[in-house]
mmCIF file of C-alpha atoms in Angstrom:
data_model
loop_
_atom_site.group_PDB
_atom_site.id
_atom_site.type_symbol
_atom_site.label_atom_id
_atom_site.label_comp_id
_atom_site.label_asym_id
_atom_site.label_seq_id
_atom_site.Cartn_x
_atom_site.Cartn_y
_atom_site.Cartn_z
ATOM 1 C CA MET A 15 -33.732 -24.422 -62.736
ATOM 2 C CA GLY A 16 -32.970 -28.146 -62.658
ATOM 3 C CA PRO A 17 -35.257 -28.944 -59.469
ATOM 4 C CA CYS A 18 -38.165 -26.910 -61.331
ATOM 5 C CA ILE A 19 -37.878 -29.051 -64.586
ATOM 6 C CA VAL A 20 -37.678 -32.123 -62.542
ATOM 7 C CA LEU A 21 -40.759 -31.307 -60.659
ATOM 8 C CA ALA A 22 -42.628 -30.288 -63.792
ATOM 9 C CA CYS A 23 -41.799 -33.594 -65.422
ATOM 10 C CA GLN A 24 -43.113 -35.474 -62.450
ATOM 11 C CA LEU A 25 -46.333 -33.730 -62.640
ATOM 12 C CA ALA A 26 -46.721 -34.394 -66.371
ATOM 13 C CA ARG A 27 -45.791 -37.956 -65.969
ATOM 14 C CA ALA A 28 -48.339 -38.070 -63.093
ATOM 15 C CA ARG A 29 -51.140 -36.494 -65.089
ATOM 16 C CA PRO A 30 -50.188 -36.475 -68.834
ATOM 17 C CA ASP A 31 -53.823 -35.829 -69.901
ATOM 18 C CA SER A 32 -54.382 -32.787 -67.724
ATOM 19 C CA VAL A 33 -50.973 -31.159 -66.858
ATOM 20 C CA ILE A 34 -49.778 -28.511 -69.194
ATOM 21 C CA VAL A 35 -46.380 -26.715 -68.114
ATOM 22 C CA THR A 36 -45.448 -23.090 -69.305
ATOM 23 C CA ILE A 37 -41.868 -21.937 -68.571
ATOM 24 C CA PRO A 38 -40.846 -18.535 -69.345
ATOM 25 C CA VAL A 39 -37.090 -18.253 -70.099
ATOM 26 C CA ALA A 40 -34.559 -15.915 -71.777
ATOM 27 C CA GLY A 41 -31.427 -16.466 -73.886
ATOM 28 C CA GLU A 42 -29.652 -19.764 -73.819
ATOM 29 C CA PHE A 43 -31.807 -20.797 -70.795
ATOM 30 C CA GLN A 44 -34.139 -22.277 -73.397
ATOM 31 C CA THR A 45 -31.662 -24.618 -74.760
ATOM 32 C CA MET A 46 -30.712 -25.518 -71.294
ATOM 33 C CA VAL A 47 -34.348 -26.104 -70.199
ATOM 34 C CA ASP A 48 -35.113 -28.335 -73.292
ATOM 35 C CA LYS A 49 -32.078 -30.449 -72.529
ATOM 36 C CA GLU A 50 -33.245 -30.857 -68.996
ATOM 37 C CA ILE A 51 -36.698 -31.972 -70.080
ATOM 38 C CA ASP A 52 -35.281 -34.464 -72.379
ATOM 39 C CA ARG A 53 -32.885 -35.750 -69.576
ATOM 40 C CA CYS A 54 -35.784 -36.152 -67.306
ATOM 41 C CA LEU A 55 -38.066 -38.028 -69.573
ATOM 42 C CA SER A 56 -37.361 -41.382 -70.826
ATOM 43 C CA SER A 57 -37.492 -42.490 -74.378
ATOM 44 C CA GLU A 58 -40.980 -43.731 -73.847
ATOM 45 C CA GLU A 59 -42.150 -40.804 -72.562
ATOM 46 C CA LYS A 60 -40.955 -38.380 -75.165
ATOM 47 C CA ASP A 61 -44.505 -37.580 -76.198
ATOM 48 C CA LEU A 62 -44.949 -35.796 -72.877
ATOM 49 C CA LYS A 63 -42.759 -33.092 -74.388
ATOM 50 C CA GLN A 64 -45.847 -31.781 -76.055
ATOM 51 C CA ASN A 65 -47.271 -30.793 -72.469
ATOM 52 C CA PHE A 66 -44.323 -28.130 -72.128
ATOM 53 C CA HIS A 67 -44.501 -24.682 -73.583
ATOM 54 C CA VAL A 68 -40.842 -23.109 -73.028
ATOM 55 C CA ILE A 69 -41.308 -19.656 -74.016
ATOM 56 C CA ASN A 70 -38.087 -17.407 -74.816
ATOM 57 C CA LEU A 71 -38.631 -13.789 -73.851
ATOM 58 C CA GLY A 72 -35.524 -12.642 -75.654
ATOM 59 C CA GLY A 73 -31.892 -11.834 -74.569
ATOM 60 C CA LYS A 74 -28.642 -13.699 -75.496
ATOM 61 C CA GLY A 75 -26.204 -15.829 -73.697
ATOM 62 C CA ARG A 76 -26.431 -17.542 -70.275
ATOM 63 C CA ASP A 77 -25.532 -15.114 -67.823
ATOM 64 C CA ALA A 78 -28.233 -15.280 -65.182
ATOM 65 C CA VAL A 79 -27.551 -11.559 -63.898
ATOM 66 C CA LYS A 80 -28.338 -10.254 -67.498
ATOM 67 C CA LEU A 81 -31.281 -12.864 -68.344
ATOM 68 C CA VAL A 82 -33.269 -12.819 -65.212
ATOM 69 C CA PRO A 83 -34.021 -9.072 -65.530
ATOM 70 C CA ILE A 84 -35.387 -9.781 -68.966
ATOM 71 C CA ILE A 85 -37.782 -12.559 -67.675
ATOM 72 C CA LEU A 86 -39.001 -10.053 -64.852
ATOM 73 C CA GLY A 87 -39.240 -7.385 -67.226
ATOM 74 C CA GLY A 88 -41.444 -9.216 -69.711
ATOM 75 C CA PHE A 89 -43.429 -11.306 -67.298
ATOM 76 C CA GLU A 90 -46.326 -9.040 -67.050
ATOM 77 C CA SER A 91 -47.016 -9.062 -70.766
ATOM 78 C CA PHE A 92 -46.266 -12.808 -70.779
ATOM 79 C CA TYR A 93 -48.603 -13.726 -67.905
ATOM 80 C CA SER A 94 -51.456 -11.209 -69.172
ATOM 81 C CA SER A 95 -51.338 -13.044 -72.636
ATOM 82 C CA LEU A 96 -51.401 -16.439 -70.738
ATOM 83 C CA HIS A 97 -54.258 -15.451 -68.450
ATOM 84 C CA ALA A 98 -56.275 -14.170 -71.497
ATOM 85 C CA LEU A 99 -55.404 -17.248 -73.639
ATOM 86 C CA ALA A 100 -53.885 -15.101 -76.266
ATOM 87 C CA PRO A 101 -51.080 -16.572 -78.492
ATOM 88 C CA ILE A 102 -47.697 -15.783 -77.192
ATOM 89 C CA LYS A 103 -44.831 -15.478 -79.620
ATOM 90 C CA CYS A 104 -41.616 -16.920 -78.641
ATOM 91 C CA ALA A 105 -38.301 -15.036 -79.383
ATOM 92 C CA THR A 106 -37.529 -18.026 -81.759
ATOM 93 C CA GLY A 107 -40.628 -17.078 -83.770
ATOM 94 C CA HIS A 108 -42.591 -20.169 -82.481
ATOM 95 C CA VAL A 109 -46.335 -19.095 -81.665
ATOM 96 C CA HIS A 110 -47.762 -20.915 -78.503
ATOM 97 C CA ASN A 111 -51.511 -21.348 -78.190
ATOM 98 C CA PHE A 112 -53.192 -21.983 -75.066
ATOM 99 C CA GLU A 113 -56.638 -23.582 -74.265
ATOM 100 C CA ARG A 114 -56.529 -23.212 -70.507
ATOM 101 C CA ALA A 115 -55.489 -20.249 -68.258
ATOM 102 C CA PRO A 116 -53.059 -21.212 -65.338
ATOM 103 C CA ASP A 117 -54.346 -23.227 -62.446
ATOM 104 C CA VAL A 118 -51.279 -23.038 -60.310
ATOM 105 C CA VAL A 119 -47.975 -21.086 -60.405
ATOM 106 C CA VAL A 120 -44.640 -22.382 -59.130
ATOM 107 C CA ALA A 121 -42.027 -19.662 -58.517
ATOM 108 C CA ASP A 122 -38.757 -19.158 -56.910
ATOM 109 C CA VAL A 123 -37.876 -16.041 -54.898
ATOM 110 C CA VAL A 124 -36.439 -14.024 -57.886
ATOM 111 C CA MET A 125 -40.146 -13.923 -59.016
ATOM 112 C CA LEU A 126 -41.313 -11.857 -56.338
ATOM 113 C CA ASP A 127 -42.206 -8.901 -58.515
ATOM 114 C CA GLY A 128 -43.922 -10.982 -60.925
ATOM 115 C CA LEU A 129 -46.106 -12.527 -58.188
ATOM 116 C CA HIS A 130 -47.784 -8.817 -58.047
ATOM 117 C CA THR A 131 -48.908 -9.480 -61.575
ATOM 118 C CA ILE A 132 -50.471 -12.884 -61.047
ATOM 119 C CA ARG A 133 -52.478 -11.572 -57.888
ATOM 120 C CA LYS A 134 -53.622 -8.584 -59.940
ATOM 121 C CA LEU A 135 -54.874 -10.657 -62.885
ATOM 122 C CA SER A 136 -55.760 -13.936 -61.153
ATOM 123 C CA GLN A 137 -56.676 -12.676 -57.702
ATOM 124 C CA HIS A 138 -56.416 -15.513 -55.381
ATOM 125 C CA ASN A 139 -57.940 -18.080 -57.687
ATOM 126 C CA VAL A 140 -54.406 -19.234 -58.852
ATOM 127 C CA PRO A 141 -52.340 -20.695 -55.968
ATOM 128 C CA ILE A 142 -48.714 -19.661 -55.791
ATOM 129 C CA LEU A 143 -46.242 -22.194 -54.571
ATOM 130 C CA SER A 144 -42.605 -21.201 -53.845
ATOM 131 C CA LEU A 145 -39.887 -23.698 -54.889
ATOM 132 C CA HIS A 146 -36.510 -22.673 -53.100
ATOM 133 C CA PRO A 147 -33.955 -25.367 -53.975
ATOM 134 C CA ALA A 148 -30.934 -23.171 -53.419
ATOM 135 C CA SER A 149 -29.487 -21.195 -50.419
ATOM 136 C CA LEU A 150 -31.829 -19.489 -48.215
ATOM 137 C CA GLY A 151 -29.262 -16.400 -48.303
ATOM 138 C CA PRO A 152 -31.104 -14.490 -50.900
ATOM 139 C CA ALA A 153 -34.567 -15.071 -49.510
ATOM 140 C CA MET A 154 -33.532 -14.198 -46.071
ATOM 141 C CA ARG A 155 -32.109 -10.900 -47.384
ATOM 142 C CA LEU A 156 -35.117 -10.146 -49.418
ATOM 143 C CA ILE A 157 -37.888 -11.062 -46.936
ATOM 144 C CA GLY A 158 -36.286 -11.587 -43.586
ATOM 145 C CA PRO A 159 -36.235 -9.691 -40.397
ATOM 146 C CA GLU A 160 -33.774 -6.885 -40.026
ATOM 147 C CA ASP A 161 -32.094 -8.360 -36.873
ATOM 148 C CA LEU A 162 -31.074 -11.354 -39.200
ATOM 149 C CA GLY A 163 -29.712 -9.345 -42.019
ATOM 150 C CA GLY A 164 -32.990 -8.920 -43.994
ATOM 151 C CA ILE A 165 -34.477 -5.792 -45.487
ATOM 152 C CA GLY A 166 -37.413 -5.912 -43.231
ATOM 153 C CA PHE A 167 -40.715 -4.382 -44.210
ATOM 154 C CA ILE A 168 -40.037 -3.048 -47.681
ATOM 155 C CA GLU A 169 -43.412 -0.925 -48.250
ATOM 156 C CA PRO A 170 -42.920 1.606 -45.421
ATOM 157 C CA LYS A 171 -39.224 2.012 -46.190
ATOM 158 C CA ALA A 172 -39.939 2.618 -49.781
ATOM 159 C CA LYS A 173 -42.960 5.128 -49.075
ATOM 160 C CA GLU A 174 -40.597 7.079 -46.658
ATOM 161 C CA LEU A 175 -37.846 7.097 -49.455
ATOM 162 C CA ALA A 176 -40.356 8.177 -52.199
ATOM 163 C CA GLU A 177 -41.538 11.172 -49.997
ATOM 164 C CA LYS A 178 -38.109 12.203 -49.216
ATOM 165 C CA THR A 179 -36.477 12.156 -52.549
ATOM 166 C CA GLY A 180 -39.596 12.779 -54.835
ATOM 167 C CA LYS A 181 -38.808 9.492 -56.646
ATOM 168 C CA LEU A 182 -41.660 7.277 -57.862
ATOM 169 C CA TYR A 183 -42.636 4.473 -55.461
ATOM 170 C CA ASP A 184 -41.498 1.670 -57.824
ATOM 171 C CA GLU A 185 -38.020 3.327 -58.029
ATOM 172 C CA ALA A 186 -37.787 3.831 -54.416
ATOM 173 C CA GLU A 187 -38.890 0.156 -53.629
ATOM 174 C CA LEU A 188 -36.221 -1.200 -55.993
ATOM 175 C CA GLU A 189 -33.608 1.158 -54.351
ATOM 176 C CA VAL A 190 -34.633 -0.326 -50.808
ATOM 177 C CA LYS A 191 -34.194 -3.746 -52.201
ATOM 178 C CA HIS A 192 -30.936 -3.179 -53.676
ATOM 179 C CA ASP A 193 -29.645 -1.393 -50.303
ATOM 180 C CA THR A 194 -26.514 -3.215 -49.057
ATOM 181 C CA ARG A 195 -25.603 -1.161 -46.363
ATOM 182 C CA GLY A 196 -25.098 -3.003 -43.058
ATOM 183 C CA ILE A 197 -25.561 -6.636 -44.353
ATOM 184 C CA SER A 198 -22.341 -7.734 -43.182
ATOM 185 C CA GLN A 199 -22.345 -6.265 -39.662
ATOM 186 C CA THR A 200 -26.104 -7.340 -39.145
ATOM 187 C CA THR A 201 -25.337 -10.816 -40.290
ATOM 188 C CA GLU A 202 -22.117 -11.271 -38.177
ATOM 189 C CA THR A 203 -23.947 -9.895 -35.128
ATOM 190 C CA ALA A 204 -26.776 -12.324 -35.583
ATOM 191 C CA LEU A 205 -24.637 -15.265 -36.344
ATOM 192 C CA GLU A 206 -22.378 -14.339 -33.394
ATOM 193 C CA GLY A 207 -25.455 -14.301 -31.082
ATOM 194 C CA ASP A 208 -26.666 -17.753 -32.506
ATOM 195 C CA PHE A 209 -22.988 -19.098 -31.651
ATOM 196 C CA ILE A 210 -22.955 -17.625 -28.176
ATOM 197 C CA GLU A 211 -26.387 -19.043 -27.346
ATOM 198 C CA ASP A 212 -25.493 -22.332 -28.735
ATOM 199 C CA ALA A 213 -22.313 -22.331 -26.756
ATOM 200 C CA ASN A 214 -24.017 -21.395 -23.568
ATOM 201 C CA SER A 215 -26.535 -24.105 -24.030
ATOM 202 C CA ASN A 216 -23.889 -26.762 -24.419
ATOM 203 C CA ALA A 217 -21.828 -25.561 -21.422
#
């Protein structure tokens, strides 16, 4: 989350009169984000903190495995309120008010499901930028081709699973995304192929 905060602070610093940053968090992520904002802003820039809305959607602790689903689960309600300029009540009790709907969204790969909400409400009027400062492994698995260890095209697989099992499409889609069968073998095969190709090219 650190690189996202650094980017947000740079944007607010560049256009302090027009850039408003809204960040949904959960649990102790709020304290961590607040500290990171304070760290990024100099003592002369502390007034810029009023340009930030850090909104806690609930949860406790700092275990990302437990907190990320809370953010994802509450994202549709959060973004719907933001889009409609409705007040949003933080888990701390503070009420955030907005004068302008989002102009752009910066998201990492864990927000893939949330992007559907953005597109549904904002259509293509709000650009979505992907910031991926971490390992490309998770992204490759989620959106990469099957021959490199990725899931491949999720929608047809989810539809087929839903038809076979009678599950709802959303349940089937989640099951496809969480299917770990064949990851190691496929990835090892891809890596071995790359290694052999590199070795031959250097021979």
